[in-house]
Amino acid sequence: MELLERFAAGDLEAFEALFRQHQREVYTWIVRIVRDSGIAEDLTVETFWRIYRSRSRFDPAGNFRAWSRRIATNASLNHLKTARRETELPEDLASAGAADPAVRRETREQIRKAFFQLPAKYRVVATLALIEEEPYNNIAEAMGISAALVKVRVFRAVRILRRKLNSLGAEAGAK
Amino acid sequence: MTNEENSKEIEALLKATISLVQDPELRRDLWPQMLRKLDEQRSPVDHVPWFDWALAGILGAVLFLFPGAIPALLYHL
């Protein structure tokens, strides 16, 4: 019996094999969304827990990678919805070291503040599309929405950011 | 400045402020943590506090002794 079939049938060893095959990939995807290595580790385990619980609904002929990525995206989205709206980036993934020195510190702070106040669904697409430069199709597949809706959400995220920056007194072009 | 130019400007500022996550390294094997979670969650019935069972028992007894209370309970649910 194939690995995926054994997993769907509830075989724990098959699940362990899949976990070990995919944990890095799932972690990498999550950390790009939540931008915190500790939280990403917890969410990776949460993702695989959801995967294990839903094993009977998984079609062994299907794409485990795409399925796990979708569950990981939902887990990350749920986390962002429930987490504090304004979260500080941890040192290991913070922007401070790599930030463009041409952009004023004050402007950077305002952008960070506005970005972390974005509603979760906009923050996820903005992170993946604008910062991580992930293709719209990949984001759409991971979120279970159409590429057109991803585009709409990116547009709305940018519009919200622009309004927030204006209300915070920052000029979009301020450097 | 048009909306599109303004949006491009916002995107550029965002990229300049929040950097890419480059090659994030998973620092440890998460399987032991996964196993702990599986063990914790495997039998959720064992994790129901005793007072919840007591409350359920009392409620069951009340409904058995006073079946007339069932419609009132359903009304208030």
Coordinates of C-alpha atoms in Angstrom, one line a residue:
Chain A
M1 CA 0.0 0.0 0.0
E2 CA 1.3 3.5 -0.9
L3 CA 2.4 5.9 1.8
L4 CA -0.6 8.3 1.2
E5 CA -3.1 5.4 1.3
R6 CA -1.6 4.1 4.6
F7 CA -1.8 7.6 6.0
A8 CA -5.4 8.0 5.0
A9 CA -6.1 4.7 6.6
G10 CA -4.7 6.0 9.9
D11 CA -1.3 4.4 9.9
L12 CA 0.9 6.5 12.4
E13 CA 4.1 5.4 10.8
A14 CA 3.0 6.7 7.4
F15 CA 2.0 9.9 9.1
E16 CA 5.4 10.2 10.7
A17 CA 7.1 9.6 7.3
L18 CA 4.9 12.3 5.7
F19 CA 5.6 14.7 8.6
R20 CA 9.4 14.2 8.2
Q21 CA 9.1 14.7 4.5
H22 CA 7.1 17.9 4.6
Q23 CA 7.8 19.6 8.0
R24 CA 10.5 21.9 6.6
E25 CA 8.4 23.0 3.7
V26 CA 5.3 23.6 5.8
Y27 CA 7.4 25.5 8.4
T28 CA 9.0 27.6 5.6
W29 CA 5.6 28.5 4.2
I30 CA 4.2 29.4 7.6
V31 CA 7.2 31.5 8.7
R32 CA 6.9 33.6 5.6
I33 CA 3.3 34.4 6.6
V34 CA 3.6 34.9 10.4
R35 CA 7.3 36.0 10.4
D36 CA 8.1 34.5 13.7
S37 CA 10.1 31.3 14.0
G38 CA 8.7 30.2 17.3
I39 CA 5.1 30.8 16.3
A40 CA 5.8 29.1 13.0
E41 CA 7.1 26.0 14.8
D42 CA 3.9 25.8 16.9
L43 CA 1.7 26.4 13.8
T44 CA 3.6 23.7 11.9
V45 CA 2.6 21.2 14.6
E46 CA -0.9 22.5 14.6
T47 CA -1.1 22.2 10.8
F48 CA 0.0 18.5 11.0
W49 CA -2.4 17.9 13.8
R50 CA -5.2 19.2 11.6
I51 CA -3.9 17.1 8.8
Y52 CA -3.9 14.0 11.0
R53 CA -7.4 14.7 12.2
S54 CA -8.7 15.1 8.6
R55 CA -6.8 12.1 7.2
S56 CA -10.0 10.2 6.4
R57 CA -11.1 13.1 4.1
F58 CA -7.8 13.1 2.2
D59 CA -7.9 11.5 -1.2
P60 CA -4.6 9.4 -1.5
A61 CA -4.6 10.2 -5.3
G62 CA -4.6 13.9 -4.4
N63 CA -1.7 16.3 -3.9
F64 CA -0.5 16.2 -0.3
R65 CA 1.8 19.2 -0.7
A66 CA -1.0 21.4 -1.9
W67 CA -3.4 20.1 0.8
S68 CA -0.9 20.7 3.6
R69 CA -0.1 24.1 2.3
R70 CA -3.7 25.1 2.4
I71 CA -4.2 23.8 5.9
A72 CA -1.0 25.6 6.9
T73 CA -2.4 28.9 5.4
N74 CA -5.6 28.5 7.3
A75 CA -3.8 27.8 10.5
S76 CA -1.6 30.9 10.0
L77 CA -4.7 33.0 9.1
N78 CA -6.5 31.9 12.2
H79 CA -3.4 32.8 14.3
L80 CA -3.1 36.3 12.8
K81 CA -6.8 36.8 13.4
T82 CA -6.6 36.0 17.1
A83 CA -3.1 37.3 17.8
R84 CA -2.5 40.8 19.0
R85 CA -3.1 43.2 16.1
E86 CA 0.2 44.9 16.4
T87 CA 2.9 42.4 16.8
E88 CA 6.6 43.2 17.0
L89 CA 8.8 41.3 14.7
P90 CA 11.2 39.0 16.4
E91 CA 14.9 39.8 16.1
D92 CA 15.7 36.8 13.8
L93 CA 13.3 37.8 11.1
A94 CA 13.0 41.5 11.8
S95 CA 13.5 44.0 9.0
A96 CA 15.9 46.2 10.9
G97 CA 19.1 44.7 9.6
A98 CA 18.0 44.5 6.0
A99 CA 15.9 47.6 5.8
D100 CA 16.7 50.1 3.1
P101 CA 18.7 52.9 4.8
A102 CA 17.3 55.4 2.3
V103 CA 13.9 55.1 3.9
R104 CA 13.6 57.2 7.0
R105 CA 13.4 55.4 10.3
E106 CA 10.2 57.2 11.2
T107 CA 8.6 56.3 7.9
R108 CA 9.6 52.6 8.4
E109 CA 8.0 52.6 11.8
Q110 CA 4.8 54.0 10.4
I111 CA 4.7 51.5 7.6
R112 CA 5.4 48.6 10.0
K113 CA 2.6 49.8 12.3
A114 CA 0.2 50.2 9.4
F115 CA 1.2 46.8 8.0
F116 CA 0.7 44.9 11.3
Q117 CA -2.7 46.6 11.7
L118 CA -4.0 45.2 8.4
P119 CA -6.9 42.7 8.7
A120 CA -5.5 39.1 8.6
K121 CA -6.8 38.2 5.2
Y122 CA -5.2 41.3 3.6
R123 CA -2.0 40.9 5.6
V124 CA -1.5 37.4 4.4
V125 CA -1.9 38.3 0.7
A126 CA 0.2 41.5 1.1
T127 CA 3.0 39.5 2.8
L128 CA 3.0 36.8 0.3
A129 CA 2.5 38.8 -2.9
L130 CA 4.3 42.1 -2.1
I131 CA 7.1 41.1 0.3
E132 CA 7.7 37.4 -0.6
E133 CA 6.8 37.9 -4.2
E134 CA 4.9 34.7 -4.4
P135 CA 3.0 34.2 -7.7
Y136 CA -0.7 35.0 -7.4
N137 CA -1.7 31.5 -8.5
N138 CA 0.3 29.9 -5.6
I139 CA -1.3 32.2 -3.1
A140 CA -4.8 31.5 -4.6
E141 CA -4.2 27.8 -4.3
A142 CA -3.0 28.0 -0.8
M143 CA -5.9 30.2 0.3
G144 CA -8.6 28.4 -1.6
I145 CA -9.6 31.5 -3.5
S146 CA -9.3 32.6 -7.1
A147 CA -6.2 34.5 -8.4
A148 CA -8.5 37.4 -9.3
L149 CA -9.6 37.6 -5.6
V150 CA -5.9 37.6 -4.6
K151 CA -5.3 40.5 -6.9
V152 CA -8.3 42.3 -5.4
R153 CA -7.1 41.7 -1.9
V154 CA -3.6 43.0 -2.7
F155 CA -5.2 46.1 -4.2
R156 CA -7.3 46.6 -1.1
A157 CA -4.4 46.0 1.2
V158 CA -2.4 48.6 -0.5
R159 CA -5.3 51.0 -0.4
I160 CA -5.8 50.4 3.3
L161 CA -2.0 50.9 3.9
R162 CA -2.1 54.2 1.9
R163 CA -5.0 55.5 4.0
K164 CA -3.4 54.4 7.3
L165 CA -0.2 56.0 6.3
N166 CA -2.0 59.2 5.4
S167 CA -3.8 59.2 8.7
L168 CA -0.5 58.6 10.5
G169 CA 0.9 61.6 8.7
A170 CA 3.3 59.8 6.5
E171 CA 3.7 60.6 2.9
A172 CA 3.8 57.6 0.6
G173 CA 6.8 59.0 -1.0
A174 CA 8.6 60.1 2.2
K175 CA 12.1 58.9 2.4
Chain B
M1 CA 0.6 61.2 -8.6
T2 CA -1.9 58.6 -9.9
N3 CA -3.3 55.8 -7.7
E4 CA -1.2 53.3 -9.6
E5 CA 2.0 55.2 -9.0
N6 CA 1.0 55.7 -5.4
S7 CA 0.4 52.0 -5.0
K8 CA 3.8 51.2 -6.5
E9 CA 5.3 53.6 -4.0
I10 CA 3.6 51.9 -1.1
E11 CA 4.8 48.5 -2.4
A12 CA 8.3 49.8 -2.7
L13 CA 8.2 51.2 0.8
L14 CA 6.8 48.0 2.2
K15 CA 9.6 46.0 0.6
A16 CA 12.2 48.4 1.9
T17 CA 10.8 48.2 5.4
I18 CA 9.9 44.5 5.8
S19 CA 12.5 42.2 4.3
L20 CA 12.1 38.8 2.7
V21 CA 12.4 35.7 4.8
Q22 CA 15.4 34.2 3.2
D23 CA 16.1 30.5 3.7
P24 CA 14.3 30.1 7.1
E25 CA 16.0 27.2 8.8
L26 CA 13.9 24.9 10.9
R27 CA 16.1 24.7 14.0
R28 CA 14.9 21.3 15.3
D29 CA 12.9 18.3 14.4
L30 CA 9.3 18.9 15.4
W31 CA 8.2 15.3 15.5
P32 CA 8.6 14.9 19.3
Q33 CA 6.4 17.9 19.8
M34 CA 3.9 16.4 17.3
L35 CA 3.9 13.1 19.2
R36 CA 3.2 15.0 22.5
K37 CA 0.2 16.7 20.8
L38 CA -1.1 13.5 19.4
D39 CA -0.9 11.9 22.9
E40 CA -2.6 14.8 24.5
Q41 CA -5.4 14.9 22.0
R42 CA -5.9 11.2 21.3
S43 CA -8.5 10.7 24.0
P44 CA -10.3 14.0 24.7
V45 CA -12.9 12.2 26.8
D46 CA -10.2 11.7 29.5
H47 CA -9.6 15.4 29.6
V48 CA -13.2 16.5 30.4
P49 CA -13.0 17.8 34.0
W50 CA -14.8 15.8 36.7
F51 CA -17.2 18.7 37.5
D52 CA -18.4 18.7 33.9
W53 CA -19.3 15.0 34.2
A54 CA -21.0 15.8 37.6
L55 CA -23.0 18.6 36.0
A56 CA -24.1 16.4 33.2
G57 CA -25.1 13.7 35.6
I58 CA -27.1 16.2 37.8
L59 CA -28.8 17.5 34.6
G60 CA -29.6 14.0 33.4
A61 CA -31.1 13.1 36.8
V62 CA -33.2 16.3 37.0
L63 CA -34.6 15.6 33.5
F64 CA -35.3 12.0 34.4
L65 CA -37.1 12.9 37.6
F66 CA -38.9 16.0 36.2
P67 CA -39.5 15.4 32.5
G68 CA -41.8 18.4 32.4
A69 CA -38.7 20.5 32.7
I70 CA -37.5 19.4 29.2
P71 CA -39.6 21.9 27.2
A72 CA -38.6 24.7 29.6
L73 CA -34.9 23.8 29.1
L74 CA -35.3 23.6 25.3
Y75 CA -37.0 27.0 25.4
H76 CA -34.1 28.6 27.3
L77 CA -31.4 27.0 25.2

